[in-house]
Coordinates of C-alpha atoms in Angstrom, one line a residue:
Chain A
M1 CA 52.2 -35.1 63.2
E2 CA 55.0 -36.4 60.0
R3 CA 53.4 -33.3 58.2
A4 CA 54.6 -30.8 61.8
A5 CA 58.3 -32.2 62.7
N6 CA 59.0 -32.2 58.3
M7 CA 58.4 -28.5 58.9
N8 CA 60.2 -27.7 61.9
E9 CA 62.9 -28.6 60.8
R10 CA 63.3 -26.9 57.7
D11 CA 62.8 -24.1 60.3
L12 CA 61.6 -21.2 58.1
S13 CA 60.0 -17.4 60.0
Y14 CA 57.4 -16.1 57.8
A15 CA 59.6 -13.6 57.1
D16 CA 61.8 -16.1 55.0
V17 CA 58.1 -17.0 53.0
N18 CA 57.6 -13.7 51.8
R19 CA 61.7 -12.9 50.6
D20 CA 61.5 -16.4 49.5
I21 CA 58.8 -16.0 47.3
V22 CA 58.6 -12.4 46.7
R23 CA 62.1 -13.1 45.0
S24 CA 60.4 -16.1 43.0
L25 CA 58.7 -12.6 41.7
V26 CA 60.8 -10.2 40.9
E27 CA 64.6 -12.1 40.3
T28 CA 64.7 -13.6 36.8
G29 CA 68.0 -14.9 35.9
P30 CA 68.7 -15.6 32.1
K31 CA 67.5 -19.4 32.3
Y32 CA 64.1 -17.3 33.1
Y33 CA 64.3 -15.3 29.8
I34 CA 66.0 -18.4 27.7
T35 CA 63.7 -20.5 28.1
L36 CA 60.7 -18.3 28.1
G37 CA 61.9 -17.6 24.4
C38 CA 62.0 -21.3 23.5
A39 CA 59.2 -21.2 24.4
V40 CA 57.4 -18.2 22.7
G41 CA 59.3 -18.9 19.7
L42 CA 58.1 -22.5 19.6
T43 CA 53.9 -21.3 20.5
V44 CA 55.0 -18.8 17.0
V45 CA 56.7 -21.8 14.5
C46 CA 55.2 -24.5 15.8
F47 CA 51.5 -23.1 16.2
L48 CA 51.0 -19.8 14.7
F49 CA 52.1 -19.9 11.9
P50 CA 50.1 -23.4 10.8
W51 CA 47.4 -22.4 12.3
F52 CA 47.5 -19.3 9.8
Y53 CA 48.4 -21.4 6.6
Q54 CA 45.5 -23.3 7.6
L55 CA 43.4 -20.8 8.0
Q56 CA 43.9 -19.5 4.4
L57 CA 44.1 -23.3 2.6
G58 CA 41.4 -23.6 4.5
I59 CA 40.7 -26.7 7.1
A60 CA 42.0 -29.1 4.0
A61 CA 45.2 -28.4 5.9
A62 CA 44.5 -30.5 8.6
G63 CA 44.0 -34.4 7.6
M64 CA 40.6 -34.9 8.6
N65 CA 38.2 -36.0 6.1
H66 CA 35.0 -38.6 6.0
P67 CA 34.9 -40.7 7.9
Q68 CA 37.7 -39.3 10.3
V69 CA 36.1 -35.9 10.8
W70 CA 37.4 -35.4 14.5
G71 CA 41.2 -36.3 14.9
T72 CA 43.9 -34.4 16.7
Y73 CA 42.5 -31.4 17.4
E74 CA 39.1 -32.7 19.6
A75 CA 42.0 -35.7 20.9
G76 CA 44.1 -32.4 22.1
F77 CA 40.5 -30.3 23.1
I78 CA 39.7 -33.9 25.6
F79 CA 43.8 -33.6 26.2
W80 CA 43.9 -30.2 27.5
I81 CA 39.7 -29.7 29.6
G82 CA 41.0 -33.4 31.3
L83 CA 44.0 -31.4 32.2
S84 CA 42.3 -28.8 33.9
H85 CA 40.6 -31.4 36.0
S86 CA 42.9 -31.3 38.9
G87 CA 44.2 -28.1 39.4
T88 CA 41.0 -26.6 40.5
L89 CA 39.2 -29.6 41.4
L90 CA 41.3 -31.0 43.5
S91 CA 42.2 -27.8 45.1
C92 CA 38.3 -27.4 45.7
V93 CA 38.2 -31.4 47.4
L94 CA 41.0 -30.3 49.8
H95 CA 40.6 -27.2 50.5
I96 CA 37.4 -28.6 51.9
T97 CA 38.0 -31.6 52.9
R98 CA 40.6 -29.4 55.6
S99 CA 44.6 -31.5 53.8
S100 CA 46.7 -29.4 54.5
W101 CA 49.4 -30.7 52.3
R102 CA 46.9 -28.6 49.1
K103 CA 48.7 -25.3 51.0
A104 CA 52.1 -24.9 49.4
M105 CA 50.6 -26.1 46.0
Y106 CA 47.9 -25.9 45.1
R107 CA 48.2 -21.9 43.9
S108 CA 50.7 -23.7 41.4
A109 CA 48.3 -26.5 40.3
E110 CA 44.9 -23.9 40.3
A111 CA 47.0 -22.2 36.9
M112 CA 47.7 -24.9 35.8
T113 CA 43.5 -25.9 35.6
L114 CA 43.1 -22.1 33.7
F115 CA 45.9 -21.9 31.4
S116 CA 44.8 -25.8 30.3
L117 CA 41.3 -24.2 29.6
V118 CA 42.5 -21.5 27.9
V119 CA 44.6 -23.9 25.1
A120 CA 41.2 -26.4 25.4
V121 CA 39.3 -23.9 24.0
I122 CA 42.0 -22.5 21.6
M123 CA 42.4 -26.2 20.4
V124 CA 38.1 -25.8 19.5
M125 CA 39.0 -22.5 17.0
V126 CA 41.4 -24.2 15.7
H127 CA 39.5 -27.1 15.2
V128 CA 36.2 -25.9 13.4
G129 CA 37.9 -24.0 10.9
R130 CA 36.3 -21.1 11.1
P131 CA 37.2 -19.0 14.4
W132 CA 35.7 -16.0 12.9
F133 CA 32.7 -16.9 13.6
I134 CA 32.9 -18.7 17.7
H135 CA 30.4 -16.1 18.8
W136 CA 28.0 -18.1 16.6
A137 CA 28.0 -20.3 19.3
F138 CA 26.6 -17.8 22.1
P139 CA 23.5 -16.8 22.9
Y140 CA 22.8 -13.1 21.8
P141 CA 19.8 -11.4 19.8
N142 CA 20.8 -10.9 15.8
Q143 CA 19.0 -10.1 13.0
M144 CA 18.5 -13.1 11.7
E145 CA 17.0 -14.4 14.6
L146 CA 18.3 -17.3 14.7
W147 CA 19.2 -18.5 18.4
P148 CA 21.8 -21.9 19.7
N149 CA 20.2 -25.3 19.9
F150 CA 20.1 -25.7 23.5
R151 CA 19.4 -29.7 23.4
S152 CA 23.4 -30.5 21.6
P153 CA 25.2 -31.4 23.6
L154 CA 28.3 -29.0 21.5
L155 CA 26.0 -25.6 23.3
F156 CA 26.1 -27.8 26.7
D157 CA 29.7 -27.7 26.7
V158 CA 30.2 -23.8 25.3
T159 CA 28.1 -22.9 28.8
A160 CA 30.1 -25.8 30.6
I161 CA 33.4 -24.4 30.2
A162 CA 32.4 -20.9 30.0
T163 CA 31.1 -21.2 33.0
Y164 CA 34.8 -23.3 34.2
L165 CA 36.7 -21.0 32.8
T166 CA 35.3 -17.4 34.5
G167 CA 35.1 -20.2 37.9
S168 CA 38.7 -21.1 38.0
S169 CA 39.8 -17.8 37.4
V170 CA 37.8 -16.0 40.0
F171 CA 38.8 -19.0 42.4
I172 CA 42.6 -18.5 42.0
Y173 CA 42.1 -14.4 41.8
M174 CA 40.6 -14.8 45.4
G175 CA 42.7 -16.7 46.8
S176 CA 45.5 -15.1 45.7
I177 CA 44.8 -11.2 47.3
P178 CA 46.2 -11.7 50.7
D179 CA 49.8 -12.6 48.2
F180 CA 48.9 -9.9 46.3
A181 CA 48.9 -7.7 49.2
A182 CA 52.5 -9.1 50.6
V183 CA 54.7 -8.4 47.4
R184 CA 52.9 -5.0 47.1
D185 CA 54.3 -3.7 50.4
R186 CA 57.8 -5.9 49.1
T187 CA 58.0 -4.4 46.0
T188 CA 58.9 -1.4 43.8
G189 CA 58.4 0.5 40.9
W190 CA 55.3 -0.6 38.1
R191 CA 55.2 -4.0 40.1
H192 CA 54.4 -2.2 43.5
H193 CA 51.5 -0.1 40.7
M194 CA 50.2 -3.9 39.4
Y195 CA 49.9 -4.9 43.2
T196 CA 48.4 -1.9 44.7
L197 CA 45.3 -2.6 41.8
L198 CA 45.3 -6.9 41.8
S199 CA 45.2 -6.6 45.9
L200 CA 41.8 -4.6 46.2
G201 CA 43.4 -2.2 49.2
W202 CA 43.4 -5.6 51.1
R203 CA 44.8 -5.0 54.5
G204 CA 44.2 -8.6 56.1
T205 CA 42.1 -7.5 58.9
D206 CA 39.5 -9.7 60.9
T207 CA 36.7 -8.5 59.3
E208 CA 38.7 -9.4 55.4
W209 CA 40.0 -13.0 56.8
H210 CA 36.6 -14.3 57.5
R211 CA 34.8 -12.9 54.4
L212 CA 37.8 -14.4 52.2
G213 CA 37.2 -17.7 54.4
W214 CA 33.5 -18.0 53.4
A215 CA 33.5 -16.6 49.9
Y216 CA 36.7 -19.4 49.2
T217 CA 34.3 -22.4 51.3
L218 CA 31.4 -21.0 49.1
L219 CA 32.9 -20.6 45.9
A220 CA 34.9 -24.7 46.3
V221 CA 31.9 -25.9 47.2
L222 CA 30.4 -24.8 43.5
I223 CA 32.9 -26.0 42.1
I224 CA 33.5 -28.5 42.4
P225 CA 30.3 -30.1 41.2
L226 CA 30.8 -28.1 38.3
A227 CA 34.1 -29.1 37.5
V228 CA 31.9 -32.9 37.5
S229 CA 29.0 -31.5 35.3
V230 CA 32.0 -29.9 32.5
H231 CA 33.5 -33.3 31.7
S232 CA 31.3 -35.5 31.8
I233 CA 30.0 -32.9 28.9
V234 CA 32.6 -33.3 27.5
S235 CA 32.4 -37.3 27.0
W236 CA 28.5 -36.4 25.8
D237 CA 30.0 -34.7 23.4
W238 CA 30.8 -38.4 21.9
A239 CA 28.3 -40.2 24.0
S240 CA 25.5 -39.5 22.9
S241 CA 26.1 -40.2 19.6
I242 CA 25.0 -43.1 17.5
V243 CA 28.3 -44.6 16.5
P244 CA 29.6 -47.8 18.0
A245 CA 32.2 -48.0 21.2
L246 CA 31.4 -44.4 21.2
H247 CA 27.8 -44.5 22.4
Q248 CA 28.3 -45.1 26.2
T249 CA 27.0 -44.7 30.0
I250 CA 30.0 -45.5 31.4
F251 CA 31.7 -41.9 29.0
A252 CA 30.5 -39.7 31.6
P253 CA 32.6 -41.4 34.3
Y254 CA 35.0 -42.8 32.5
F255 CA 35.9 -39.1 31.4
V256 CA 36.2 -37.5 35.2
V257 CA 38.5 -40.1 36.7
G258 CA 40.7 -40.1 32.9
A259 CA 40.7 -35.9 33.8
I260 CA 41.9 -36.1 37.3
Y261 CA 44.2 -38.7 35.9
S262 CA 46.2 -36.9 33.9
G263 CA 45.1 -33.6 35.0
T264 CA 47.2 -35.1 38.9
A265 CA 49.8 -35.9 36.8
G266 CA 50.7 -32.3 35.8
I267 CA 51.3 -31.4 38.7
V268 CA 53.7 -33.8 39.3
T269 CA 55.0 -32.1 36.2
V270 CA 54.8 -29.4 37.4
M271 CA 55.6 -29.0 41.1
F272 CA 58.6 -31.1 39.9
L273 CA 59.8 -27.9 38.1
L274 CA 58.5 -25.8 39.9
R275 CA 61.2 -26.9 42.6
K276 CA 63.8 -27.8 40.7
Y277 CA 63.6 -23.6 39.1
M278 CA 61.9 -21.1 41.4
G279 CA 63.7 -22.8 44.4
F280 CA 60.8 -24.3 46.0
E281 CA 62.5 -27.2 47.6
R282 CA 61.3 -26.0 50.9
Y283 CA 57.9 -25.9 50.4
I284 CA 57.1 -28.8 47.9
T285 CA 58.5 -31.6 50.0
E286 CA 58.4 -35.3 49.5
V287 CA 55.3 -35.4 51.1
H288 CA 53.7 -33.4 48.6
F289 CA 54.9 -36.9 46.1
D290 CA 54.1 -39.5 48.1
N291 CA 50.8 -37.8 49.0
L292 CA 50.5 -37.0 44.9
G293 CA 51.7 -40.9 44.2
K294 CA 49.6 -42.1 46.9
L295 CA 46.4 -40.3 44.5
L296 CA 47.9 -41.2 40.8
L297 CA 47.7 -44.8 41.8
A298 CA 44.3 -44.9 43.4
L299 CA 43.0 -42.7 40.5
S300 CA 45.3 -45.4 38.5
L301 CA 43.3 -48.2 39.7
I302 CA 39.7 -46.7 37.9
W303 CA 40.5 -45.9 35.6
T304 CA 42.1 -49.0 34.7
Y305 CA 38.8 -50.7 36.0
I306 CA 36.8 -49.0 33.9
N307 CA 38.9 -49.8 30.7
V308 CA 37.8 -53.6 30.9
L309 CA 34.8 -52.5 32.6
E310 CA 34.7 -50.8 28.8
L311 CA 35.9 -53.8 26.9
F312 CA 32.9 -56.2 29.0
T313 CA 30.4 -54.5 27.5
G314 CA 31.0 -53.6 24.4
W315 CA 31.7 -57.2 23.9
Y316 CA 27.9 -58.4 26.0
S317 CA 26.9 -55.9 24.0
G318 CA 26.5 -58.6 21.0
D319 CA 25.8 -56.1 19.3
S320 CA 28.5 -56.8 15.6
P321 CA 29.4 -53.1 14.8
E322 CA 30.7 -52.3 18.4
I323 CA 32.2 -55.6 18.2
E324 CA 34.1 -54.8 15.8
A325 CA 35.0 -51.2 16.6
L326 CA 36.7 -52.6 19.9
K327 CA 38.5 -56.7 18.2
Y328 CA 39.7 -52.3 15.3
K329 CA 40.9 -51.2 18.9
L330 CA 43.2 -53.6 20.2
F331 CA 44.2 -55.4 17.1
G332 CA 43.7 -53.1 14.3
Y333 CA 45.8 -50.1 12.8
Y334 CA 46.1 -48.0 16.3
A335 CA 46.5 -51.1 18.2
P336 CA 50.3 -49.7 18.9
L337 CA 49.0 -47.0 20.5
Y338 CA 46.3 -48.7 22.6
W339 CA 49.2 -51.0 24.4
E340 CA 51.2 -48.8 24.5
M341 CA 48.8 -46.0 26.6
I342 CA 48.1 -49.6 28.7
L343 CA 51.6 -49.1 29.3
F344 CA 51.9 -46.0 30.7
C345 CA 48.5 -46.0 32.5
A346 CA 47.9 -49.2 34.0
F347 CA 50.5 -51.3 34.4
A348 CA 53.1 -48.2 34.5
P349 CA 51.9 -46.6 38.0
L350 CA 51.8 -49.8 39.6
L351 CA 55.4 -48.7 40.9
L352 CA 53.6 -46.5 42.7
I353 CA 52.6 -49.3 45.1
S354 CA 56.0 -48.9 46.9
K355 CA 56.6 -45.5 48.7
R356 CA 60.7 -45.6 47.8
F357 CA 59.5 -44.7 43.8
R358 CA 56.9 -42.2 45.2
V359 CA 59.3 -39.9 47.3
S360 CA 61.8 -40.0 44.6
F361 CA 61.6 -36.8 42.4
V362 CA 63.2 -37.8 38.4
P363 CA 61.3 -41.0 38.5
M364 CA 57.7 -39.4 39.2
L365 CA 59.1 -36.9 36.7
I366 CA 58.9 -39.8 34.4
L367 CA 56.6 -41.4 35.3
S368 CA 53.5 -38.4 35.0
I369 CA 54.9 -37.3 31.9
A370 CA 54.6 -41.0 30.4
I371 CA 51.5 -40.9 31.8
N372 CA 49.8 -38.0 30.3
I373 CA 51.3 -39.8 26.9
G374 CA 49.2 -42.3 27.6
M375 CA 46.0 -40.0 28.6
Y376 CA 47.1 -37.9 25.6
T377 CA 47.4 -41.5 23.3
E378 CA 43.5 -42.6 24.9
R379 CA 41.6 -39.3 23.5
F380 CA 43.0 -39.6 20.2
L381 CA 41.6 -43.4 20.3
I382 CA 38.3 -42.3 21.3
V383 CA 38.4 -39.4 18.8
G384 CA 39.9 -41.6 16.4
T385 CA 39.2 -45.9 16.7
S386 CA 35.8 -45.6 16.6
L387 CA 35.4 -43.2 13.2
S388 CA 37.1 -45.9 11.4
R389 CA 35.5 -49.1 11.5
K390 CA 31.9 -46.9 11.5
Y391 CA 28.6 -49.5 11.0
L392 CA 29.5 -50.1 7.3
P393 CA 33.0 -50.7 6.0
D394 CA 32.6 -49.0 2.8
A395 CA 33.1 -46.3 5.6
W396 CA 35.5 -47.5 7.0
G397 CA 39.3 -45.2 6.6
V398 CA 42.6 -43.8 8.7
Y399 CA 42.9 -41.0 9.7
V400 CA 47.2 -40.8 9.8
P401 CA 48.0 -36.8 11.3
S402 CA 48.7 -33.8 9.0
L403 CA 52.2 -32.3 9.3
V404 CA 50.2 -29.4 10.4
E405 CA 48.3 -31.2 13.0
L406 CA 50.9 -32.6 15.1
S407 CA 53.0 -29.3 14.6
I408 CA 50.1 -28.0 16.5
L409 CA 49.6 -30.5 18.8
V410 CA 53.6 -29.3 19.9
G411 CA 52.4 -25.6 19.1
T412 CA 50.1 -25.6 22.1
I413 CA 52.3 -27.7 24.6
A414 CA 54.1 -24.8 24.1
L415 CA 51.8 -22.3 24.1
F416 CA 50.9 -23.7 27.6
S417 CA 54.3 -23.3 28.9
T418 CA 55.1 -19.8 27.9
L419 CA 51.7 -18.8 29.4
F420 CA 52.9 -21.0 32.9
L421 CA 56.1 -18.6 32.5
L422 CA 54.1 -15.3 33.1
F423 CA 52.3 -16.7 35.7
V424 CA 55.2 -17.7 37.7
K425 CA 56.6 -13.9 37.4
I426 CA 53.5 -12.5 38.2
F427 CA 51.7 -14.5 40.6
P428 CA 52.3 -15.9 43.8
S429 CA 53.8 -19.5 42.7
V430 CA 53.2 -21.4 46.3
S431 CA 50.6 -18.7 48.6
I432 CA 52.7 -17.0 51.1
Y433 CA 49.8 -16.9 53.4
E434 CA 48.6 -20.5 53.1
V435 CA 52.2 -21.6 53.5
K436 CA 52.7 -19.8 56.9
E437 CA 49.2 -21.0 57.4
T438 CA 51.2 -24.7 57.6
L439 CA 53.7 -23.1 59.8
A440 CA 52.2 -21.9 62.9
E441 CA 49.7 -25.4 62.5
A442 CA 53.2 -26.6 62.9
A443 CA 55.1 -24.6 65.7
A444 CA 51.4 -25.5 67.8
E445 CA 52.2 -28.9 67.1
V446 CA 56.1 -30.2 67.6
P447 CA 55.9 -28.8 71.5
E448 CA 53.1 -31.3 71.6
R449 CA 54.7 -34.2 70.6
D450 CA 57.3 -33.5 72.5
T451 CA 55.1 -33.1 76.1
G452 CA 52.2 -34.3 75.4
A453 CA 50.7 -31.3 76.9
A454 CA 47.5 -30.7 75.4
G455 CA 47.4 -27.6 73.8
G456 CA 44.9 -25.7 75.5
D457 CA 46.0 -22.0 75.3
R458 CA 48.2 -22.3 72.7
W459 CA 47.5 -19.7 69.7
Q460 CA 45.9 -22.4 66.6
P461 CA 45.0 -20.4 63.0
A462 CA 41.7 -20.3 61.9
R463 CA 40.3 -23.3 59.9
Chain B
M1 CA 40.5 14.2 60.3
A2 CA 40.9 10.7 61.4
T3 CA 43.6 9.2 63.0
S4 CA 44.6 5.6 63.6
A5 CA 46.6 3.9 66.3
I6 CA 48.7 1.6 65.1
G7 CA 49.6 -2.0 67.7
L8 CA 52.7 -3.5 66.8
F9 CA 52.2 -6.9 68.4
V10 CA 54.8 -10.2 67.8
D11 CA 52.2 -12.9 69.5
P12 CA 48.8 -13.1 67.9
H13 CA 47.5 -14.1 71.5
G14 CA 49.0 -10.5 72.2
A15 CA 47.2 -8.6 69.9
L16 CA 43.4 -10.4 70.1
A17 CA 43.6 -10.0 74.1
A18 CA 44.3 -5.9 73.6
A19 CA 41.9 -5.6 71.3
A20 CA 39.5 -6.5 73.2
K21 CA 40.4 -4.3 75.4
L22 CA 40.4 -1.6 73.2
K23 CA 36.4 -3.2 72.6
G24 CA 35.7 -2.5 76.4
A25 CA 36.9 0.8 76.9
G26 CA 34.6 2.2 74.1
F27 CA 36.1 2.3 71.4
A28 CA 34.4 0.7 67.8
A29 CA 35.3 -1.5 66.2
P30 CA 39.3 -2.4 66.9
A31 CA 40.6 -4.4 63.8
V32 CA 43.5 -6.8 64.2
I33 CA 45.4 -6.7 60.9
S34 CA 47.4 -10.3 60.0
P35 CA 49.4 -12.4 57.9
I36 CA 47.0 -15.5 58.8
P37 CA 43.4 -15.8 59.6
L38 CA 43.5 -16.1 63.1
E39 CA 41.1 -18.7 64.6
G40 CA 40.6 -16.4 68.3
A41 CA 39.2 -13.3 66.3
E42 CA 35.6 -14.0 67.1
A43 CA 36.5 -14.9 70.2
A44 CA 38.2 -11.6 71.8
L45 CA 36.1 -9.0 69.1
G46 CA 32.7 -11.0 69.3
E47 CA 31.0 -13.7 66.6
K48 CA 31.6 -12.5 62.8
K49 CA 28.5 -12.3 60.7
S50 CA 28.4 -12.6 56.9
I51 CA 25.3 -11.9 54.0
I52 CA 27.8 -14.0 51.0
K53 CA 25.6 -16.9 51.5
R54 CA 22.5 -14.8 50.5
F55 CA 24.4 -13.7 47.9
T56 CA 25.8 -17.3 46.6
F57 CA 22.3 -18.5 47.2
F58 CA 19.9 -16.0 45.7
G59 CA 22.4 -15.8 42.5
A60 CA 21.6 -19.6 42.1
I61 CA 18.7 -19.1 42.3
L62 CA 18.0 -16.6 39.6
G63 CA 21.3 -18.2 37.1
G64 CA 19.0 -21.6 36.9
A65 CA 16.1 -19.2 36.5
S66 CA 17.3 -17.3 33.7
G67 CA 19.3 -20.7 32.8
F68 CA 16.1 -22.5 32.2
T69 CA 14.4 -19.4 30.8
L70 CA 16.8 -18.7 28.4
A71 CA 17.2 -22.3 26.5
A72 CA 13.2 -23.0 26.9
G73 CA 12.7 -18.7 25.4
T74 CA 14.3 -19.3 22.7
A75 CA 13.6 -22.0 22.1
V76 CA 9.6 -20.8 22.0
L77 CA 11.2 -17.3 20.3
Y78 CA 12.2 -19.9 17.5
L79 CA 10.3 -22.9 17.3
H80 CA 12.2 -25.8 15.1
P81 CA 10.1 -29.2 16.1
T82 CA 12.1 -32.5 15.5
G83 CA 10.6 -36.1 15.1
G84 CA 8.0 -34.5 17.7
R85 CA 9.4 -34.3 20.1
P86 CA 9.0 -31.5 22.5
I87 CA 9.5 -28.1 21.9
I88 CA 10.8 -27.8 25.8
P89 CA 13.1 -31.1 26.5
F90 CA 13.4 -31.5 30.5
P91 CA 16.9 -33.3 30.7
P92 CA 19.6 -31.0 28.4
F93 CA 17.7 -27.5 29.5
L94 CA 18.6 -28.5 32.6
I95 CA 21.8 -29.1 32.1
I96 CA 21.7 -25.7 30.9
T97 CA 19.6 -24.5 33.7
Y98 CA 22.3 -26.3 36.2
E99 CA 24.7 -24.3 35.0
M100 CA 24.3 -21.2 34.6
T101 CA 22.6 -21.6 39.2
I102 CA 26.9 -22.3 39.2
L103 CA 27.7 -19.0 36.6
F104 CA 25.5 -16.8 38.4
G105 CA 26.0 -18.8 42.4
I106 CA 30.1 -17.5 41.6
L107 CA 29.5 -14.5 40.4
A108 CA 27.3 -13.6 43.1
T109 CA 29.6 -14.6 45.8
V110 CA 32.6 -12.2 44.9
I111 CA 30.5 -9.9 44.4
G112 CA 29.5 -10.1 48.1
F113 CA 32.5 -10.6 48.7
L114 CA 33.2 -7.0 47.8
I115 CA 30.4 -5.7 49.0
S116 CA 30.3 -7.3 52.7
S117 CA 34.3 -6.7 53.0
R118 CA 34.6 -3.6 51.7
L119 CA 36.1 -4.2 48.5
P120 CA 38.3 -2.3 46.7
A121 CA 39.7 0.4 48.6
I122 CA 39.2 3.5 47.6
R123 CA 40.9 5.3 50.0
D124 CA 44.3 4.0 52.2
R125 CA 42.7 3.0 55.4
A126 CA 44.8 2.1 58.7
Y127 CA 47.8 -1.0 57.9
A128 CA 50.9 -1.4 59.2
P129 CA 53.1 -3.4 56.2
E130 CA 54.7 -5.5 58.9
A131 CA 51.1 -7.5 59.3
A132 CA 51.4 -9.1 56.0
V133 CA 55.1 -10.6 57.3
D134 CA 55.2 -11.5 61.0
R135 CA 53.2 -9.2 62.9
F136 CA 49.9 -8.3 64.4
A137 CA 48.4 -5.7 64.3
V138 CA 45.5 -3.5 66.4
A139 CA 43.9 -0.1 64.5
V140 CA 41.9 2.1 66.3
T141 CA 40.3 5.1 64.5
C142 CA 38.6 8.1 66.1
D143 CA 38.5 10.9 65.0
D144 CA 39.4 13.3 68.1
D145 CA 43.3 13.3 69.0
E146 CA 42.8 12.1 72.9
R147 CA 41.0 9.3 71.9
V148 CA 43.6 8.5 70.0
A149 CA 46.4 8.6 72.5
Q150 CA 43.5 6.8 75.4
A151 CA 44.5 3.6 72.3
A152 CA 47.7 4.3 71.9
A153 CA 48.7 4.3 75.9
L154 CA 45.9 1.0 76.1
L155 CA 48.0 -0.3 73.7
R156 CA 50.9 -0.1 75.3
E157 CA 49.6 -1.0 78.5
A158 CA 48.8 -4.3 76.6
G159 CA 52.4 -5.2 75.2
A160 CA 52.9 -4.0 72.2
A161 CA 56.4 -3.6 70.6
E162 CA 55.1 -0.5 69.1
V163 CA 53.1 2.1 68.6
R164 CA 52.1 4.6 65.5
N165 CA 49.5 7.4 64.9
V166 CA 48.7 7.2 61.1
Q167 CA 46.7 10.0 59.6
E168 CA 44.2 8.3 56.9
Q169 CA 43.9 10.3 53.9
R170 CA 40.6 10.7 52.7
P171 CA 40.0 11.8 48.8

């Protein structure tokens, strides 16, 4: 009811929705070009140049060395995979549970998934040092008669991420087909040709809607277990090793919760920026921030619980290398990072208890960025601290990322922004037909509240 | 040459009623073109069955089988015994099976969707661009002009705000 009233107040007509969203695609101001230029520039300077340098010099350009063979690249890989988790997963869960507040924001959340996956795959290519052999990870008949080792979690990763990348691209594309058709009718020139191709000749007949509804729901049902499996598998890269503090059964749910947590925070950041800079104030409202805030609060509590549990099981094992690794994490070289993570990811989100906080946009933006900084730190600590206290003291060591690694870390953020900025000009970043559905639901609900009459013959959109 | 009559309605109810009426008058497969999915479409035009779920089901089964065959088959082709562990271990290979099940399920769903909704469309079909904004259109395609005129009259009678005749173009 609250939502209905909210939509009604804004008094949007169907034509407004089409106009606003097509405008966001075709009208491009200097601000956009400046931002895109900065993002591309940063990508070249901070990502491509250092990577090229590393390819020339060899992996020694990165600070990774024995015993620290995993560094910021792997942390970045987990981070970006994690960030990818809320988009498509959340969109699927909210689609299945028929939450209509999803409708205005899911498209950009799914795009976030897609691009963070792309960046995550690139992180692996940077990490392995010789990306031109990346095809060796795939099973294909070859003259060496060698096949990949399917018992290795790294191969699980390849299959899971390839499937997830395929699934999310298909899901975002299929949900966009009706919108491409709507945009096709309102554009001219090369854009018209592009959207004609993308919309596949969609008309919006009753049969097409029926088929789309089925296919979309089936995809959502397939993608939910897939997304859960992806981050579980990523966690097994670490958990199936015998390194103290990594060899833990809690790792799979820990990673999945962490992933959804950082991804939801990522959605808040993206929603804020879209709302502010793409003129979607009427579509992305306090309701969305309120709901996302509640979700973040719940996730932060689960995440904190698992963190406490990780400490407890480590201590309770009574295993000396395990306890040493724990002590090192809490009070060792990387301790400031650990406590920063606890502050950003366990304590700061408690502010979300207050509704006033949840519906204030700027504080939510700051909190969401803080959470993601904390979550990146978490990933760094997972790969960093465990390896530096591995069993025998003669194998101990401290890892500090090199300038190349830090630059690539910044560069990946720029790369992600570049991809996202291109996306908002090609895909309608707010779903046209689903926003209309929300309007129709609101229109059907409001008189019901006013008159108390049951809307028996009143038209309802298909669910 | 096939010609279509398209009636544009402001109200989705009117469009659905008109489509039901056309169907009752013996016109084959009138299509309701709408900017959003309509709840009453099946009630007005008859229940729809979709074969997509079969595609998904068999795709998933095929995927599971090929995933396991891939992992187990390559392990047998290139024997690599490690510490007396089995050549075909089930727990890790089930993960590959699981992922391939989902991958093939997804791809089969897409193929099923494209086939059952007849997309991508190769030829132009009856369409009104307004129906992607805020109008609800009912389109009927007939081969002879008399039937088209009849359909147009029926649409007008049902309260269409505008009725158009559109020539379909075949390549």
